Short mmCIF file of C-alpha atoms in Angstrom, two decimals:
data_model
loop_
_atom_site.label_atom_id
_atom_site.label_comp_id
_atom_site.label_asym_id
_atom_site.label_seq_id
_atom_site.Cartn_x
_atom_site.Cartn_y
_atom_site.Cartn_z
CA UNK A 1 14.00 -14.30 -12.74
CA UNK A 2 16.85 -15.74 -10.76
CA UNK A 3 17.79 -19.36 -10.92
CA UNK A 4 16.16 -19.99 -7.55
CA UNK A 5 12.72 -20.09 -9.14
CA UNK A 6 13.90 -22.26 -12.00
CA UNK A 7 15.16 -24.90 -9.59
CA UNK A 8 11.69 -25.45 -8.18
CA UNK A 9 10.29 -28.83 -9.15
CA UNK A 10 7.11 -29.38 -11.06
CA UNK A 11 4.05 -31.16 -9.86
CA UNK A 12 0.28 -31.29 -9.73
CA UNK A 13 -2.22 -29.11 -7.93
CA UNK A 14 -3.70 -31.73 -5.58
CA UNK A 15 -3.95 -31.46 -1.82
CA UNK A 16 -1.42 -34.18 -0.89
CA UNK A 17 1.79 -33.62 0.97
CA UNK A 18 3.65 -33.64 -2.32
CA UNK A 19 1.37 -31.01 -3.88
CA UNK A 20 3.24 -28.41 -5.88
CA UNK A 21 1.36 -25.11 -5.73
CA UNK A 22 4.23 -22.84 -6.80
CA UNK A 23 4.40 -20.65 -9.88
CA UNK A 24 6.72 -21.94 -12.61
CA UNK A 25 8.35 -20.50 -15.70
CA UNK A 26 9.66 -17.07 -16.56
CA UNK A 27 7.16 -15.87 -19.17
CA UNK A 28 4.29 -13.40 -18.91
CA UNK A 29 1.70 -16.11 -18.28
CA UNK A 30 3.61 -17.37 -15.25
CA UNK A 31 3.60 -13.87 -13.71
CA UNK A 32 0.10 -12.76 -14.60
CA UNK A 33 -2.27 -11.56 -11.92
CA UNK A 34 -4.98 -14.17 -11.37
CA UNK A 35 -8.68 -13.37 -11.25
CA UNK A 36 -8.87 -14.70 -7.70
CA UNK A 37 -6.23 -12.13 -6.70
CA UNK A 38 -8.41 -9.37 -8.14
CA UNK A 39 -11.43 -10.87 -6.35
CA UNK A 40 -9.40 -10.86 -3.12
CA UNK A 41 -8.70 -7.14 -3.62
CA UNK A 42 -12.41 -6.31 -3.34
CA UNK A 43 -12.13 -6.62 0.44
CA UNK A 44 -9.56 -3.85 0.41
CA UNK A 45 -11.84 -1.52 -1.55
CA UNK A 46 -14.09 -1.80 1.50
CA UNK A 47 -11.17 -1.44 3.93
CA UNK A 48 -9.86 1.75 2.34
CA UNK A 49 -13.39 3.19 2.28
CA UNK A 50 -13.76 2.40 5.99
CA UNK A 51 -10.51 4.20 6.77
CA UNK A 52 -11.45 7.40 4.94
CA UNK A 53 -15.03 7.45 6.27
CA UNK A 54 -13.78 7.08 9.84
CA UNK A 55 -11.62 10.17 9.43
CA UNK A 56 -14.45 12.08 7.76
CA UNK A 57 -16.82 11.23 10.60
CA UNK A 58 -14.29 12.13 13.32
CA UNK A 59 -12.02 14.93 12.04
CA UNK A 60 -9.43 15.11 14.80
CA UNK A 61 -5.79 14.26 15.43
CA UNK A 62 -6.57 11.18 17.51
CA UNK A 63 -8.62 9.63 14.71
CA UNK A 64 -5.85 10.49 12.26
CA UNK A 65 -3.33 8.54 14.37
CA UNK A 66 -5.79 5.63 14.63
CA UNK A 67 -6.35 5.72 10.88
CA UNK A 68 -2.62 5.59 10.17
CA UNK A 69 -2.12 2.59 12.48
CA UNK A 70 -5.11 0.67 11.11
CA UNK A 71 -4.17 1.67 7.56
CA UNK A 72 -0.67 0.31 8.10
CA UNK A 73 -2.14 -3.00 9.30
CA UNK A 74 -4.42 -3.21 6.26
CA UNK A 75 -1.56 -2.41 3.89
CA UNK A 76 0.80 -4.86 5.57
CA UNK A 77 -1.75 -7.65 5.37
CA UNK A 78 -2.30 -6.99 1.67
CA UNK A 79 1.37 -6.64 0.69
CA UNK A 80 2.36 -9.75 2.65
CA UNK A 81 -0.29 -11.68 0.72
CA UNK A 82 1.05 -10.21 -2.52
CA UNK A 83 4.54 -11.49 -1.69
CA UNK A 84 3.08 -14.96 -1.10
CA UNK A 85 1.10 -15.02 -4.34
CA UNK A 86 4.22 -13.85 -6.14
CA UNK A 87 5.50 -17.37 -5.46
CA UNK A 88 2.32 -19.43 -5.10
CA UNK A 89 0.07 -20.14 -8.08
CA UNK A 90 -3.45 -18.75 -7.45
CA UNK A 91 -4.85 -21.10 -10.11
CA UNK A 92 -4.03 -24.09 -7.89
CA UNK A 93 -6.97 -25.18 -5.72
CA UNK A 94 -5.16 -25.02 -2.33
CA UNK A 95 -3.90 -21.47 -3.00
CA UNK A 96 -7.26 -20.31 -4.30
CA UNK A 97 -8.98 -21.77 -1.24
CA UNK A 98 -6.49 -20.05 1.03
CA UNK A 99 -7.17 -16.68 -0.62
CA UNK A 100 -10.93 -17.09 -0.28
CA UNK A 101 -10.57 -17.92 3.41
CA UNK A 102 -8.36 -14.84 3.87
CA UNK A 103 -10.95 -12.81 1.99
CA UNK A 104 -13.68 -13.79 4.45
CA UNK A 105 -11.48 -13.01 7.44
CA UNK A 106 -10.45 -9.73 5.81
CA UNK A 107 -14.09 -8.72 5.42
CA UNK A 108 -14.67 -9.31 9.12
CA UNK A 109 -11.57 -7.30 9.97
CA UNK A 110 -12.53 -4.41 7.66
CA UNK A 111 -16.04 -4.21 9.11
CA UNK A 112 -14.49 -3.44 12.51
CA UNK A 113 -12.25 -0.57 11.38
CA UNK A 114 -14.51 2.35 12.46
CA UNK A 115 -14.74 0.93 16.02
CA UNK A 116 -11.41 -0.88 16.23
CA UNK A 117 -10.25 1.40 19.04
CA UNK A 118 -13.58 0.97 20.81
CA UNK A 119 -15.86 -2.06 21.13
CA UNK A 120 -14.72 -3.99 18.06
CA UNK A 121 -11.02 -4.28 18.80
CA UNK A 122 -11.09 -8.09 18.93
CA UNK A 123 -13.11 -8.27 15.72
CA UNK A 124 -10.29 -6.34 14.07
CA UNK A 125 -7.28 -7.95 15.72
CA UNK A 126 -8.24 -11.64 15.73
CA UNK A 127 -8.94 -11.94 11.97
CA UNK A 128 -5.85 -9.85 11.24
CA UNK A 129 -3.57 -12.16 13.23
CA UNK A 130 -5.27 -15.29 11.86
CA UNK A 131 -4.64 -14.04 8.33
CA UNK A 132 -1.01 -13.12 8.94
CA UNK A 133 0.04 -16.23 10.81
CA UNK A 134 -2.25 -18.66 8.96
CA UNK A 135 -1.15 -17.52 5.50
CA UNK A 136 2.51 -17.77 6.50
CA UNK A 137 2.12 -21.29 7.89
CA UNK A 138 0.35 -22.29 4.69
CA UNK A 139 3.33 -20.97 2.73
CA UNK A 140 5.73 -22.98 4.89
CA UNK A 141 3.74 -26.10 3.94
CA UNK A 142 3.50 -25.09 0.26
CA UNK A 143 7.24 -24.53 -0.08
CA UNK A 144 8.39 -27.29 2.26
CA UNK A 145 9.17 -30.00 -0.31
CA UNK A 146 9.72 -27.89 -3.42
CA UNK A 147 11.61 -24.85 -2.15
CA UNK A 148 12.93 -25.64 1.35
CA UNK A 149 15.27 -22.65 1.42
CA UNK A 150 12.38 -20.23 1.18
CA UNK A 151 10.23 -22.39 3.46
CA UNK A 152 12.86 -21.73 6.12
CA UNK A 153 12.45 -18.01 5.47
CA UNK A 154 8.74 -18.31 6.18
CA UNK A 155 9.46 -20.13 9.43
CA UNK A 156 11.34 -16.99 10.48
CA UNK A 157 8.48 -14.80 9.26
CA UNK A 158 6.02 -16.92 11.28
CA UNK A 159 8.01 -16.21 14.43
CA UNK A 160 7.99 -12.45 13.80
CA UNK A 161 4.29 -12.35 12.95
CA UNK A 162 3.44 -14.44 16.00
CA UNK A 163 5.26 -11.99 18.27
CA UNK A 164 3.64 -8.92 16.68
CA UNK A 165 0.32 -10.79 16.66
CA UNK A 166 0.58 -11.22 20.43
CA UNK A 167 0.76 -7.43 20.76
CA UNK A 168 -2.21 -6.96 18.42
CA UNK A 169 -4.30 -9.39 20.51
CA UNK A 170 -3.09 -7.96 23.83
CA UNK A 171 -4.04 -4.48 22.63
CA UNK A 172 -7.50 -5.69 21.67
CA UNK A 173 -8.02 -7.30 25.09
CA UNK A 174 -7.19 -4.19 27.10
CA UNK A 175 -9.97 -1.76 27.95
CA UNK A 176 -7.68 1.27 28.17
CA UNK A 177 -7.58 3.11 24.84
CA UNK A 178 -4.14 4.58 25.55
CA UNK A 179 -2.72 1.15 26.43
CA UNK A 180 -4.27 -0.30 23.28
CA UNK A 181 -2.67 2.47 21.23
CA UNK A 182 0.77 1.77 22.74
CA UNK A 183 0.51 -1.99 22.22
CA UNK A 184 -0.69 -1.61 18.64
CA UNK A 185 2.07 0.88 17.86
CA UNK A 186 4.59 -1.70 19.14
CA UNK A 187 2.92 -4.37 16.97
CA UNK A 188 3.05 -2.12 13.91
CA UNK A 189 6.73 -1.29 14.54
CA UNK A 190 7.55 -5.00 14.78
CA UNK A 191 5.85 -5.52 11.42
CA UNK A 192 7.91 -2.64 10.01
CA UNK A 193 11.18 -3.90 11.46
CA UNK A 194 10.88 -7.55 10.39
CA UNK A 195 11.87 -7.24 6.73
CA UNK A 196 14.63 -4.75 7.47
CA UNK A 197 16.02 -7.11 10.12
CA UNK A 198 15.88 -9.89 7.50
CA UNK A 199 13.56 -11.68 9.95
CA UNK A 200 16.49 -12.62 12.18
CA UNK A 201 15.55 -15.33 14.66
CA UNK A 202 17.82 -16.78 17.39
CA UNK A 203 19.15 -20.13 16.25
CA UNK A 204 18.04 -19.59 12.65
CA UNK A 205 19.85 -16.34 11.91
CA UNK A 206 18.72 -13.88 9.22
CA UNK A 207 17.16 -14.55 5.85
CA UNK A 208 19.50 -14.47 2.86
CA UNK A 209 17.94 -11.73 0.66
CA UNK A 210 19.25 -13.50 -2.46
CA UNK A 211 16.58 -16.15 -1.87
CA UNK A 212 13.86 -13.51 -2.37
CA UNK A 213 13.46 -14.36 -6.02
CA UNK A 214 10.65 -11.99 -6.96
CA UNK A 215 8.64 -11.88 -10.18
CA UNK A 216 9.05 -8.18 -10.87
CA UNK A 217 6.19 -7.68 -13.31
CA UNK A 218 3.72 -9.41 -10.99
CA UNK A 219 4.75 -7.43 -7.92
CA UNK A 220 4.70 -4.12 -9.79
CA UNK A 221 1.27 -4.81 -11.27
CA UNK A 222 -0.19 -5.83 -7.91
CA UNK A 223 1.01 -2.68 -6.15
CA UNK A 224 -0.23 -0.53 -9.03
CA UNK A 225 -3.63 -2.17 -8.72
CA UNK A 226 -3.80 -1.32 -5.01
CA UNK A 227 -3.08 2.31 -5.86
CA UNK A 228 -5.91 2.15 -8.40
CA UNK A 229 -8.15 0.79 -5.62
CA UNK A 230 -7.21 3.77 -3.44
CA UNK A 231 -7.81 6.26 -6.26
CA UNK A 232 -11.12 4.57 -6.98
CA UNK A 233 -12.14 5.01 -3.37
CA UNK A 234 -11.30 8.71 -3.70
CA UNK A 235 -13.66 8.93 -6.67
CA UNK A 236 -16.40 7.16 -4.69
CA UNK A 237 -16.05 9.62 -1.81
CA UNK A 238 -16.15 12.60 -4.18
CA UNK A 239 -19.10 11.29 -6.21
CA UNK A 240 -21.14 10.37 -3.14
CA UNK A 241 -20.59 13.74 -1.47
CA UNK A 242 -21.36 15.66 -4.68
CA UNK A 243 -24.58 13.69 -5.29
CA UNK A 244 -25.95 14.78 -1.90
CA UNK A 245 -25.37 18.50 -2.48
CA UNK A 246 -27.42 21.09 -4.31
CA UNK A 247 -25.90 21.96 -7.67
CA UNK A 248 -24.52 25.47 -8.04
CA UNK A 249 -21.37 27.04 -9.49
CA UNK A 250 -19.40 26.80 -6.25
CA UNK A 251 -20.28 23.15 -5.70
CA UNK A 252 -19.37 22.36 -9.29
CA UNK A 253 -15.98 24.05 -8.87
CA UNK A 254 -15.37 22.05 -5.70
CA UNK A 255 -16.28 18.84 -7.53
CA UNK A 256 -13.90 19.70 -10.37
CA UNK A 257 -11.12 20.46 -7.87
CA UNK A 258 -11.61 17.04 -6.27
CA UNK A 259 -11.66 15.30 -9.64
CA UNK A 260 -8.55 17.23 -10.75
CA UNK A 261 -6.62 16.16 -7.65
CA UNK A 262 -7.40 12.50 -8.39
CA UNK A 263 -6.32 12.85 -12.02
CA UNK A 264 -3.12 14.65 -11.05
CA UNK A 265 -2.20 11.94 -8.53
CA UNK A 266 -2.82 9.31 -11.20
CA UNK A 267 -0.57 11.18 -13.65
CA UNK A 268 2.20 11.64 -11.09
CA UNK A 269 2.54 7.92 -10.51
CA UNK A 270 1.24 6.09 -13.57
CA UNK A 271 2.38 8.50 -16.26
CA UNK A 272 5.64 9.70 -14.72
CA UNK A 273 6.91 6.91 -12.44
CA UNK A 274 5.32 3.50 -12.87
CA UNK A 275 6.52 2.40 -16.33
CA UNK A 276 10.22 3.15 -15.85
CA UNK A 277 10.10 1.66 -12.35
CA UNK A 278 8.52 -1.57 -13.60
CA UNK A 279 11.14 -1.88 -16.33
CA UNK A 280 13.94 -1.32 -13.81
CA UNK A 281 12.45 -3.74 -11.29
CA UNK A 282 11.83 -6.50 -13.84
CA UNK A 283 15.40 -6.24 -15.16
CA UNK A 284 17.07 -6.83 -11.78
CA UNK A 285 18.81 -10.16 -11.27
CA UNK A 286 18.28 -9.86 -7.49
CA UNK A 287 15.08 -7.82 -7.13
CA UNK A 288 14.23 -8.86 -3.56
CA UNK A 289 15.64 -5.79 -1.81
CA UNK A 290 14.19 -3.48 -4.47
CA UNK A 291 10.79 -5.05 -3.85
CA UNK A 292 11.21 -4.63 -0.10
CA UNK A 293 11.81 -0.87 -0.32
CA UNK A 294 9.99 0.29 -3.44
CA UNK A 295 7.00 -2.04 -3.36
CA UNK A 296 6.58 -2.78 0.35
CA UNK A 297 7.43 0.33 2.38
CA UNK A 298 7.17 3.29 0.00
CA UNK A 299 3.66 2.71 -1.46
CA UNK A 300 2.13 3.26 1.97
CA UNK A 301 3.05 6.95 1.67
CA UNK A 302 1.24 7.11 -1.67
CA UNK A 303 -1.84 5.44 -0.19
CA UNK A 304 -1.86 7.78 2.80
CA UNK A 305 -1.66 10.73 0.42
CA UNK A 306 -4.60 9.43 -1.60
CA UNK A 307 -6.80 8.66 1.42
CA UNK A 308 -6.11 12.02 3.06
CA UNK A 309 -6.83 13.77 -0.23
CA UNK A 310 -10.21 12.01 -0.43
CA UNK A 311 -11.04 13.21 3.07
CA UNK A 312 -9.92 16.76 2.26
CA UNK A 313 -11.94 16.80 -0.96
CA UNK A 314 -15.14 15.89 0.90
CA UNK A 315 -14.52 18.60 3.48
CA UNK A 316 -14.05 21.15 0.68
CA UNK A 317 -17.20 19.94 -1.09
CA UNK A 318 -19.23 20.39 2.09
CA UNK A 319 -17.70 23.75 3.07
CA UNK A 320 -16.04 25.32 0.01
CA UNK A 321 -16.25 28.95 1.14
CA UNK A 322 -15.49 30.88 4.30
CA UNK A 323 -12.54 30.54 6.63
CA UNK A 324 -10.14 27.66 6.03
CA UNK A 325 -9.62 25.82 9.29
CA UNK A 326 -6.24 24.44 10.30
CA UNK A 327 -7.54 20.85 10.03
CA UNK A 328 -8.84 21.29 6.47
CA UNK A 329 -5.74 23.18 5.33
CA UNK A 330 -3.49 20.57 6.94
CA UNK A 331 -5.28 17.76 5.13
CA UNK A 332 -5.17 19.52 1.75
CA UNK A 333 -1.49 20.47 1.91
CA UNK A 334 -0.30 17.54 3.99
CA UNK A 335 -1.89 14.98 1.66
CA UNK A 336 -0.25 16.54 -1.39
CA UNK A 337 3.13 16.72 0.38
CA UNK A 338 2.99 13.07 1.49
CA UNK A 339 2.03 11.92 -1.99
CA UNK A 340 4.82 13.91 -3.65
CA UNK A 341 7.34 12.63 -1.11
CA UNK A 342 6.16 9.07 -1.71
CA UNK A 343 6.68 9.52 -5.44
CA UNK A 344 10.16 10.91 -4.87
CA UNK A 345 11.12 7.94 -2.68
CA UNK A 346 9.64 5.53 -5.22
CA UNK A 347 11.66 7.07 -8.03
CA UNK A 348 14.85 6.80 -5.99
CA UNK A 349 14.17 3.23 -4.90
CA UNK A 350 13.63 2.10 -8.48
CA UNK A 351 16.88 3.28 -9.97
CA UNK A 352 16.17 6.95 -10.58
CA UNK A 353 17.72 10.08 -9.18
CA UNK A 354 16.09 12.24 -6.56
CA UNK A 355 13.38 14.19 -8.37
CA UNK A 356 14.06 17.89 -7.87
CA UNK A 357 10.57 18.76 -9.07
CA UNK A 358 8.93 16.52 -6.47
CA UNK A 359 11.09 17.71 -3.59
CA UNK A 360 10.55 21.36 -4.46
CA UNK A 361 6.84 20.61 -4.75
CA UNK A 362 6.82 19.23 -1.19
CA UNK A 363 8.35 22.45 0.13
CA UNK A 364 5.99 24.68 -1.88
CA UNK A 365 2.80 22.86 -0.95
CA UNK A 366 3.75 22.97 2.74
CA UNK A 367 4.39 26.70 2.37
CA UNK A 368 0.92 27.06 0.84
CA UNK A 369 -0.45 25.94 4.21
CA UNK A 370 0.64 29.32 5.58
CA UNK A 371 -1.85 31.00 3.20
CA UNK A 372 -4.86 29.30 4.83
CA UNK A 373 -6.15 32.51 6.44
CA UNK A 374 -6.10 34.34 3.10
CA UNK A 375 -7.79 31.60 1.03
CA UNK A 376 -11.10 29.78 1.13
CA UNK A 377 -10.96 25.96 1.29
CA UNK A 378 -11.91 25.81 -2.40
CA UNK A 379 -9.19 28.27 -3.41
CA UNK A 380 -6.61 26.43 -1.30
CA UNK A 381 -7.57 23.15 -2.96
CA UNK A 382 -7.05 24.65 -6.42
CA UNK A 383 -3.68 26.13 -5.38
CA UNK A 384 -2.60 22.69 -4.12
CA UNK A 385 -3.67 21.20 -7.45
CA UNK A 386 -1.64 23.89 -9.18
CA UNK A 387 1.45 22.75 -7.29
CA UNK A 388 0.87 19.13 -8.38
CA UNK A 389 0.46 20.26 -11.99
CA UNK A 390 3.64 22.35 -11.76
CA UNK A 391 5.53 19.30 -10.48
CA UNK A 392 4.34 17.26 -13.47
CA UNK A 393 5.36 19.99 -15.93
CA UNK A 394 8.68 20.55 -14.19
CA UNK A 395 9.36 16.81 -14.15
CA UNK A 396 8.71 16.58 -17.90
CA UNK A 397 10.95 19.57 -18.67
CA UNK A 398 13.80 18.34 -16.46
CA UNK A 399 13.48 14.85 -17.90
CA UNK A 400 13.75 16.09 -21.49
CA UNK A 401 16.66 18.35 -20.60
CA UNK A 402 18.47 15.44 -18.97
CA UNK A 403 17.96 13.18 -21.99
CA UNK A 404 19.22 15.94 -24.29
CA UNK A 405 22.39 16.40 -22.24
CA UNK A 406 23.04 12.65 -22.28
CA UNK A 407 22.90 12.42 -26.07
CA UNK A 408 26.40 12.17 -27.61
CA UNK A 409 27.57 14.96 -29.84
CA UNK A 410 27.68 14.14 -33.60
#
């Protein structure tokens, strides 16, 4: 940790104006993920399930665009809260209360996801904006007396979230679906641009990134847990679809293909990327910008890959044989390509080189899409899994070769 965190004063966990609700210390206990944070994550199990089920129920390009926009909002809400709890102590009563309030609002927001572009736009947008702006104002209060430099950062963030929130609400109030889409795209782009613009505000200027004193192990663990949530949702989709089908050899093969894709995605990130990235991230003296790229922007690609894979797996389970439609083939190959690309970006953002195996895998799996007329959905799914497995094997071989070449001669 940088000295910024160590300068923070100590204090009690009461509700008074002098309450100190910040994390303190540099050890493992001070960076551990609290049980209330895990409890908070349960809302996002529901949110991710809502996103995938919406796309399953309405398999078209329009719903895909809607899913990506709503998914970005869900992810941004969660990662912004993770940044806050990286600094605030969830064992303190005010912080715990704040998280429980956000949890209730998040449940309301998630319930509206399937009809967010229809009759439940306000039910989605109002809780979302209340969470974003309310949590940030709470953080301004929490840091005001004990870490004023970062409190000033959150004043800037409040301005940005208020502006984007106005677009979210305006989009919800309009009755034209196309207008709503445009307004919500603008809102999402503002949310994307804020961190990269260092939350520049007229009169206040930009944030100094050196003040983003991040607890690396906490941030890495939280993002990994969200990926586990997404993979868990994939398993739920697969298990539910399989349970409703009659058991035969073809259905069993489709189930195994879906299970294999989930296992391969887990291996690609948790066995090949996560540990070295966490070590790199935790060792940085100024990890704020690393956290912004590797643990704020990039994981969304991984989540999109997982959610789209879950949707593709259900489609294959329901229709494993026959002609492979463009939609099904695009989901199978596109999901794998997005996930591999996300892994490659993550590796690069956490101190590694560009992974040749991952980049080649992206090209190959997109080329596999051209074979859709010659393969059944089930066969195409297994070929896509074969590409993921080849990337893992190639990554291991290239990694060992690189370590061997780096060893000094005796």
